[in-house]
PDB file of C-alpha atoms in Angstrom:
ATOM      1  CA  MET A  61     211.576 -36.993  58.376  1.00 65.00           C
ATOM      2  CA  GLY A  62     209.215 -37.736  55.659  1.00 79.00           C
ATOM      3  CA  GLN A  63     210.108 -39.247  52.170  1.00 82.00           C
ATOM      4  CA  ILE A  64     209.363 -39.274  48.721  1.00 82.00           C
ATOM      5  CA  ARG A  65     207.880 -41.961  46.604  1.00 80.00           C
ATOM      6  CA  LYS A  66     207.338 -42.396  42.639  1.00 82.00           C
ATOM      7  CA  ILE A  67     204.259 -44.226  41.514  1.00 79.00           C
ATOM      8  CA  ASN A  68     203.341 -44.369  37.734  1.00 73.00           C
ATOM      9  CA  GLY A  69     205.090 -41.264  37.135  1.00 76.00           C
ATOM     10  CA  VAL A  70     203.787 -39.012  40.091  1.00 74.00           C
ATOM     11  CA  TYR A  71     205.845 -38.346  43.092  1.00 78.00           C
ATOM     12  CA  TYR A  72     204.139 -38.598  46.431  1.00 75.00           C
ATOM     13  CA  ILE A  73     205.287 -37.027  49.812  1.00 74.00           C
ATOM     14  CA  GLU A  74     204.759 -39.221  52.784  1.00 76.00           C
ATOM     15  CA  PHE A  75     205.182 -38.053  56.572  1.00 74.00           C
ATOM     16  CA  HIS A  76     203.832 -38.727  60.091  1.00 73.00           C
ATOM     17  CA  ALA A  77     201.996 -35.944  62.050  1.00 70.00           C
ATOM     18  CA  ARG A  78     200.114 -36.356  65.109  1.00 63.00           C
ATOM     19  CA  GLY A  79     201.057 -40.158  65.306  1.00 68.00           C
ATOM     20  CA  LEU A  80     199.251 -40.455  61.779  1.00 69.00           C
ATOM     21  CA  LEU A  81     200.615 -41.439  58.426  1.00 73.00           C
ATOM     22  CA  TYR A  82     200.151 -38.608  55.754  1.00 72.00           C
ATOM     23  CA  SER A  83     200.429 -38.979  51.952  1.00 73.00           C
ATOM     24  CA  GLN A  84     200.081 -36.172  49.476  1.00 70.00           C
ATOM     25  CA  VAL A  85     200.512 -36.016  45.758  1.00 69.00           C
ATOM     26  CA  ALA A  86     203.389 -33.772  44.567  1.00 70.00           C
ATOM     27  CA  GLY A  87     203.299 -33.601  40.739  1.00 69.00           C
ATOM     28  CA  THR A  88     205.682 -35.175  38.212  1.00 73.00           C
ATOM     29  CA  HIS A  89     208.867 -33.281  38.973  1.00 76.00           C
ATOM     30  CA  LEU A  90     211.212 -34.468  41.978  1.00 84.00           C
ATOM     31  CA  GLU A  91     212.087 -30.800  42.572  1.00 82.00           C
ATOM     32  CA  ASP A  92     208.475 -29.829  43.254  1.00 76.00           C
ATOM     33  CA  ALA A  93     208.087 -32.781  45.621  1.00 77.00           C
ATOM     34  CA  GLN A  94     211.140 -32.016  47.259  1.00 83.00           C
ATOM     35  CA  LYS A  95     210.005 -28.248  48.063  1.00 80.00           C
ATOM     36  CA  LEU A  96     206.627 -29.469  49.125  1.00 75.00           C
ATOM     37  CA  LEU A  97     208.082 -32.166  51.512  1.00 76.00           C
ATOM     38  CA  LEU A  98     210.095 -29.233  52.967  1.00 81.00           C
ATOM     39  CA  GLN A  99     207.287 -27.179  53.371  1.00 78.00           C
ATOM     40  CA  VAL A 100     205.205 -29.634  55.124  1.00 72.00           C
ATOM     41  CA  GLU A 101     208.141 -30.702  57.491  1.00 75.00           C
ATOM     42  CA  GLU A 102     208.513 -26.832  58.441  1.00 76.00           C
ATOM     43  CA  LYS A 103     204.819 -26.596  59.199  1.00 73.00           C
ATOM     44  CA  ILE A 104     204.985 -29.653  61.471  1.00 69.00           C
ATOM     45  CA  ALA A 105     208.227 -28.278  63.161  1.00 72.00           C
ATOM     46  CA  GLY A 106     205.971 -24.973  63.620  1.00 69.00           C
ATOM     47  CA  GLY A 107     203.191 -26.633  65.252  1.00 68.00           C
ATOM     48  CA  GLU A 108     200.761 -26.509  62.339  1.00 59.00           C
ATOM     49  CA  ALA A 109     200.261 -30.027  61.772  1.00 53.00           C
ATOM     50  CA  LEU A 110     196.426 -29.481  62.326  1.00 48.00           C
ATOM     51  CA  THR A 111     196.196 -27.446  59.075  1.00 48.00           C
ATOM     52  CA  ILE A 112     197.596 -30.284  56.830  1.00 53.00           C
ATOM     53  CA  THR A 113     194.706 -32.096  54.933  1.00 54.00           C
ATOM     54  CA  ARG A 114     194.851 -35.788  55.429  1.00 62.00           C
ATOM     55  CA  HIS A 115     194.215 -38.082  52.447  1.00 78.00           C
ATOM     56  CA  ILE A 116     195.639 -40.773  50.007  1.00 85.00           C
ATOM     57  CA  ASP A 117     195.418 -40.862  46.350  1.00 88.00           C
ATOM     58  CA  LEU A 118     194.283 -44.426  45.013  1.00 93.00           C
ATOM     59  CA  PRO A 119     197.362 -45.185  43.143  1.00 91.00           C
ATOM     60  CA  ASP A 120     199.519 -44.883  46.263  1.00 87.00           C
ATOM     61  CA  PHE A 121     196.845 -46.554  48.315  1.00 92.00           C
ATOM     62  CA  PHE A 122     196.784 -49.746  46.073  1.00 95.00           C
ATOM     63  CA  GLU A 123     200.447 -49.761  46.079  1.00 90.00           C
ATOM     64  CA  ARG A 124     200.666 -49.952  49.566  1.00 88.00           C
ATOM     65  CA  PHE A 125     198.041 -52.641  49.779  1.00 93.00           C
ATOM     66  CA  MET A 126     199.760 -54.824  47.218  1.00 93.00           C
ATOM     67  CA  ALA A 127     203.166 -54.410  49.083  1.00 88.00           C
ATOM     68  CA  GLU A 128     201.595 -55.879  52.050  1.00 87.00           C
ATOM     69  CA  THR A 129     199.679 -58.280  50.593  1.00 89.00           C
ATOM     70  CA  LYS A 130     202.880 -59.689  48.715  1.00 87.00           C
ATOM     71  CA  ALA A 131     204.431 -59.893  51.902  1.00 85.00           C
ATOM     72  CA  GLN A 132     201.463 -61.882  53.767  1.00 80.00           C
ATOM     73  CA  TYR A 133     201.062 -64.269  50.722  1.00 73.00           C
ATOM     74  CA  PHE A 134     204.620 -64.991  50.006  1.00 60.00           C
ATOM     75  CA  ASN A 135     203.564 -68.625  49.038  1.00 57.00           C
ATOM     76  CA  GLY A 136     200.125 -67.924  47.748  1.00 66.00           C
ATOM     77  CA  LEU A 137     200.901 -66.205  44.203  1.00 77.00           C
ATOM     78  CA  LYS A 138     197.282 -66.870  42.971  1.00 82.00           C
ATOM     79  CA  SER A 139     195.867 -65.015  45.857  1.00 84.00           C
ATOM     80  CA  VAL A 140     198.232 -61.936  45.106  1.00 88.00           C
ATOM     81  CA  GLU A 141     197.310 -61.975  41.453  1.00 89.00           C
ATOM     82  CA  ARG A 142     193.573 -62.234  42.125  1.00 89.00           C
ATOM     83  CA  PHE A 143     194.172 -58.897  44.339  1.00 92.00           C
ATOM     84  CA  SER A 144     196.244 -57.253  41.667  1.00 93.00           C
ATOM     85  CA  SER A 145     193.538 -58.079  38.830  1.00 93.00           C
ATOM     86  CA  THR A 146     190.729 -56.769  41.014  1.00 94.00           C
ATOM     87  CA  ILE A 147     192.585 -53.506  41.697  1.00 96.00           C
ATOM     88  CA  ASP A 148     192.999 -53.175  37.653  1.00 95.00           C
ATOM     89  CA  HIS A 149     189.617 -53.876  36.986  1.00 95.00           C
ATOM     90  CA  PHE A 150     188.117 -51.600  39.696  1.00 97.00           C
ATOM     91  CA  SER A 151     190.626 -49.077  38.505  1.00 96.00           C
ATOM     92  CA  GLY A 152     189.655 -49.141  34.866  1.00 96.00           C
ATOM     93  CA  PHE A 153     185.834 -48.789  35.919  1.00 97.00           C
ATOM     94  CA  LEU A 154     186.896 -45.532  37.833  1.00 97.00           C
ATOM     95  CA  ASP A 155     188.966 -44.131  34.930  1.00 95.00           C
ATOM     96  CA  THR A 156     186.164 -44.697  32.486  1.00 96.00           C
ATOM     97  CA  ASP A 157     182.925 -43.999  34.647  1.00 96.00           C
ATOM     98  CA  PHE A 158     184.149 -41.672  37.662  1.00 96.00           C
ATOM     99  CA  PRO A 159     187.539 -39.987  36.498  1.00 95.00           C
ATOM    100  CA  GLN A 160     187.091 -37.462  39.094  1.00 95.00           C
ATOM    101  CA  VAL A 161     187.662 -40.215  41.867  1.00 94.00           C
ATOM    102  CA  ARG A 162     191.233 -40.083  42.599  1.00 89.00           C
ATOM    103  CA  GLN A 163     191.530 -40.384  46.476  1.00 89.00           C
ATOM    104  CA  LEU A 164     190.434 -43.220  48.901  1.00 92.00           C
ATOM    105  CA  ALA A 165     187.959 -40.987  50.583  1.00 88.00           C
ATOM    106  CA  GLN A 166     185.758 -40.401  47.557  1.00 93.00           C
ATOM    107  CA  LEU A 167     184.925 -43.973  47.482  1.00 95.00           C
ATOM    108  CA  THR A 168     181.294 -44.220  48.542  1.00 94.00           C
ATOM    109  CA  PRO A 169     178.554 -46.829  49.022  1.00 93.00           C
ATOM    110  CA  VAL A 170     176.860 -45.545  46.039  1.00 94.00           C
ATOM    111  CA  LEU A 171     180.093 -45.903  43.867  1.00 96.00           C
ATOM    112  CA  ILE A 172     180.695 -49.282  44.830  1.00 96.00           C
ATOM    113  CA  GLU A 173     177.000 -50.309  44.125  1.00 96.00           C
ATOM    114  CA  SER A 174     177.736 -48.969  40.631  1.00 97.00           C
ATOM    115  CA  TYR A 175     180.606 -51.036  40.226  1.00 97.00           C
ATOM    116  CA  LYS A 176     178.458 -54.138  41.082  1.00 96.00           C
ATOM    117  CA  VAL A 177     175.873 -53.158  38.600  1.00 96.00           C
ATOM    118  CA  TYR A 178     178.786 -52.850  36.021  1.00 96.00           C
ATOM    119  CA  LEU A 179     179.933 -56.338  37.078  1.00 95.00           C
ATOM    120  CA  VAL A 180     176.498 -57.979  36.763  1.00 95.00           C
ATOM    121  CA  LYS A 181     176.548 -56.963  33.102  1.00 94.00           C
ATOM    122  CA  THR A 182     179.348 -59.314  32.330  1.00 90.00           C
ATOM    123  CA  GLN A 183     180.132 -61.605  35.032  1.00 91.00           C
ATOM    124  CA  LYS A 184     178.423 -64.703  36.568  1.00 88.00           C
ATOM    125  CA  VAL A 185     176.988 -64.155  40.319  1.00 87.00           C
ATOM    126  CA  LYS A 186     179.793 -65.757  42.074  1.00 84.00           C
ATOM    127  CA  VAL A 187     182.464 -63.513  40.156  1.00 88.00           C
ATOM    128  CA  VAL A 188     180.439 -60.608  41.136  1.00 90.00           C
ATOM    129  CA  ASN A 189     180.259 -61.675  44.731  1.00 88.00           C
ATOM    130  CA  LEU A 190     183.813 -62.602  44.881  1.00 87.00           C
ATOM    131  CA  THR A 191     184.874 -59.227  43.462  1.00 91.00           C
ATOM    132  CA  ILE A 192     183.067 -57.243  45.962  1.00 91.00           C
ATOM    133  CA  LEU A 193     184.187 -59.528  48.917  1.00 88.00           C
ATOM    134  CA  LEU A 194     187.814 -58.604  47.567  1.00 91.00           C
ATOM    135  CA  ILE A 195     187.096 -55.014  47.299  1.00 94.00           C
ATOM    136  CA  ARG A 196     185.779 -55.248  50.978  1.00 91.00           C
ATOM    137  CA  ASP A 197     189.404 -56.697  52.206  1.00 90.00           C
ATOM    138  CA  ILE A 198     191.257 -54.192  50.069  1.00 94.00           C
ATOM    139  CA  LEU A 199     189.340 -51.403  51.617  1.00 94.00           C
ATOM    140  CA  GLU A 200     189.762 -52.721  54.994  1.00 90.00           C
ATOM    141  CA  PHE A 201     193.357 -51.883  54.621  1.00 90.00           C
ATOM    142  CA  GLY A 202     192.309 -48.316  54.185  1.00 89.00           C
ATOM    143  CA  ILE A 203     190.777 -48.415  57.963  1.00 85.00           C
ATOM    144  CA  LYS A 204     194.011 -50.225  59.103  1.00 83.00           C
ATOM    145  CA  LEU A 205     196.206 -47.086  57.756  1.00 80.00           C
ATOM    146  CA  GLY A 206     193.764 -44.568  59.211  1.00 76.00           C
ATOM    147  CA  PHE A 207     192.389 -43.366  55.930  1.00 82.00           C
ATOM    148  CA  LEU A 208     189.001 -44.291  56.442  1.00 84.00           C
ATOM    149  CA  ASN A 209     186.476 -44.737  59.232  1.00 80.00           C
ATOM    150  CA  ASP A 210     184.050 -46.933  57.556  1.00 86.00           C
ATOM    151  CA  ASN A 211     184.376 -49.486  54.802  1.00 90.00           C
ATOM    152  CA  PRO A 212     182.079 -48.586  51.724  1.00 92.00           C
ATOM    153  CA  ALA A 213     181.860 -52.069  50.371  1.00 92.00           C
ATOM    154  CA  LEU A 214     180.370 -53.338  53.447  1.00 88.00           C
ATOM    155  CA  HIS A 215     177.131 -51.330  52.859  1.00 89.00           C
ATOM    156  CA  VAL A 216     176.831 -52.933  49.331  1.00 91.00           C
ATOM    157  CA  ARG A 217     174.730 -56.287  49.330  1.00 89.00           C
ATOM    158  CA  LEU A 218     175.963 -59.305  47.633  1.00 85.00           C
ATOM    159  CA  LEU A 219     173.886 -60.976  44.862  1.00 87.00           C
ATOM    160  CA  PRO A 220     171.831 -63.969  46.116  1.00 84.00           C
ATOM    161  CA  TRP A 221     174.123 -67.202  45.808  1.00 77.00           C
ATOM    162  CA  PRO A 222     173.232 -69.839  43.173  1.00 72.00           C
ATOM    163  CA  LYS A 223     171.853 -73.088  45.198  1.00 73.00           C
ATOM    164  CA  THR A 224     174.533 -75.594  45.728  1.00 64.00           C
ATOM    165  CA  PRO A 225     174.425 -78.886  47.091  1.00 63.00           C
ATOM    166  CA  GLN A 226     174.049 -79.574  50.817  1.00 66.00           C
ATOM    167  CA  ARG A 227     177.651 -79.433  52.303  1.00 63.00           C
ATOM    168  CA  LYS A 228     179.088 -81.947  54.956  1.00 69.00           C
ATOM    169  CA  THR A 229     179.860 -80.335  58.093  1.00 71.00           C
ATOM    170  CA  THR A 230     183.558 -80.563  58.646  1.00 77.00           C
ATOM    171  CA  ALA A 231     186.102 -79.315  61.129  1.00 80.00           C
ATOM    172  CA  ARG A 232     187.426 -76.596  58.502  1.00 78.00           C
ATOM    173  CA  TYR A 233     183.622 -75.731  57.705  1.00 76.00           C
ATOM    174  CA  ASN A 234     182.674 -75.084  61.268  1.00 79.00           C
ATOM    175  CA  LYS A 235     185.847 -72.984  61.820  1.00 81.00           C
ATOM    176  CA  ALA A 236     185.011 -70.800  58.400  1.00 79.00           C
ATOM    177  CA  ARG A 237     181.651 -70.407  60.223  1.00 75.00           C
ATOM    178  CA  GLN A 238     183.311 -69.334  63.422  1.00 78.00           C
ATOM    179  CA  LEU A 239     185.695 -66.983  61.646  1.00 79.00           C
ATOM    180  CA  LEU A 240     182.915 -65.378  59.421  1.00 73.00           C
ATOM    181  CA  ALA A 241     180.819 -64.652  61.828  1.00 69.00           C
ATOM    182  CA  GLN A 242     183.530 -62.774  63.825  1.00 72.00           C
ATOM    183  CA  GLY A 243     183.751 -60.478  60.611  1.00 68.00           C
ATOM    184  CA  VAL A 244     186.970 -61.896  59.357  1.00 76.00           C
ATOM    185  CA  GLY A 245     187.617 -61.150  55.419  1.00 75.00           C
ATOM    186  CA  LEU A 246     188.396 -63.549  52.727  1.00 77.00           C
ATOM    187  CA  GLY A 247     191.984 -62.893  52.848  1.00 78.00           C
ATOM    188  CA  LYS A 248     192.466 -63.636  56.405  1.00 79.00           C
ATOM    189  CA  LEU A 249     190.309 -66.571  56.185  1.00 79.00           C
ATOM    190  CA  SER A 250     192.291 -68.131  53.457  1.00 79.00           C
ATOM    191  CA  GLN A 251     195.553 -67.887  55.592  1.00 78.00           C
ATOM    192  CA  LEU A 252     194.027 -69.180  58.579  1.00 81.00           C
ATOM    193  CA  LEU A 253     192.544 -72.132  56.812  1.00 80.00           C
ATOM    194  CA  ASN A 254     195.603 -72.565  54.844  1.00 80.00           C
ATOM    195  CA  LEU A 255     193.752 -72.319  51.473  1.00 78.00           C
ATOM    196  CA  PRO A 256     195.986 -72.335  48.345  1.00 72.00           C
ATOM    197  CA  ASP A 257     193.798 -69.649  46.694  1.00 75.00           C
ATOM    198  CA  ILE A 258     191.760 -66.909  47.921  1.00 79.00           C
ATOM    199  CA  SER A 259     189.063 -67.980  45.769  1.00 74.00           C
ATOM    200  CA  ARG A 260     188.385 -71.116  47.492  1.00 74.00           C
ATOM    201  CA  ALA A 261     187.022 -69.223  50.501  1.00 74.00           C
ATOM    202  CA  VAL A 262     184.050 -68.473  48.251  1.00 70.00           C
ATOM    203  CA  TYR A 263     183.236 -72.004  49.352  1.00 68.00           C
ATOM    204  CA  PHE A 264     182.359 -70.664  52.626  1.00 70.00           C
ATOM    205  CA  ALA A 265     180.833 -67.255  51.400  1.00 59.00           C
ATOM    206  CA  HIS A 266     177.389 -68.194  51.949  1.00 61.00           C
ATOM    207  CA  LEU A 267     178.230 -67.663  55.699  1.00 54.00           C
ATOM    208  CA  ILE A 268     179.647 -64.262  55.336  1.00 50.00           C
ATOM    209  CA  PRO A 269     177.532 -61.498  57.034  1.00 43.00           C
ATOM    210  CA  LEU A 270     176.442 -58.682  54.600  1.00 37.00           C
ATOM    211  CA  THR A 271     177.473 -56.027  56.778  1.00 38.00           C
ATOM    212  CA  ARG A 272     179.997 -55.442  59.745  1.00 38.00           C
ATOM    213  CA  GLU A 273     176.845 -54.901  62.105  1.00 37.00           C
ATOM    214  CA  ASP A 274     175.342 -58.412  61.064  1.00 32.00           C
ATOM    215  CA  ALA A 275     178.965 -59.711  62.176  1.00 29.00           C
ATOM    216  CA  TYR A 276     178.158 -58.582  65.683  1.00 24.00           C
ATOM    217  CA  ASN A 277     174.446 -58.649  66.243  1.00 26.00           C
TER     218      ASN A 277
END
């Protein structure tokens, strides 16, 4: 049985078919959403699940990500705020420069690269890299839900990091090196190392591989 959700004045229907979660925009009227959900459920009951297009709109995806993030970081308000502000900033960029991009599957490496170029104009290197790394974490959630097969942000190279003083080798530093070599993202890293703010993980960001392939080769 599916359900109807309302996000920013727009109704979405969500349902499961073939063991997968589906989400579809249904307009601004509840009655239309109810009719659409009924039609979809009739298709599924009639064995027509393969004819249903699977996608998720960005507002719906971002809301789902934030709901899970708030549950995971229940004692890390600063990290939740960083994810939220990153989504707001990225969404504003899309609205202005790519208004036609409305679905998660429309995000490409070229688009994320354009966002990086946009950031470079106003932000310091560390902020640019942190933002791209947070976008990576956010889009990994799309893979987890099954709406993406690949993370487009993984194909965008970080800027060269500013030189920093030599760091002492500590147990936490070595643990970070091990986790990052396994492809663990900033969010998971900050949880495993019990960091008070996800941005503190940037301290170890020089160790982060540029792509998933780098992590496993």
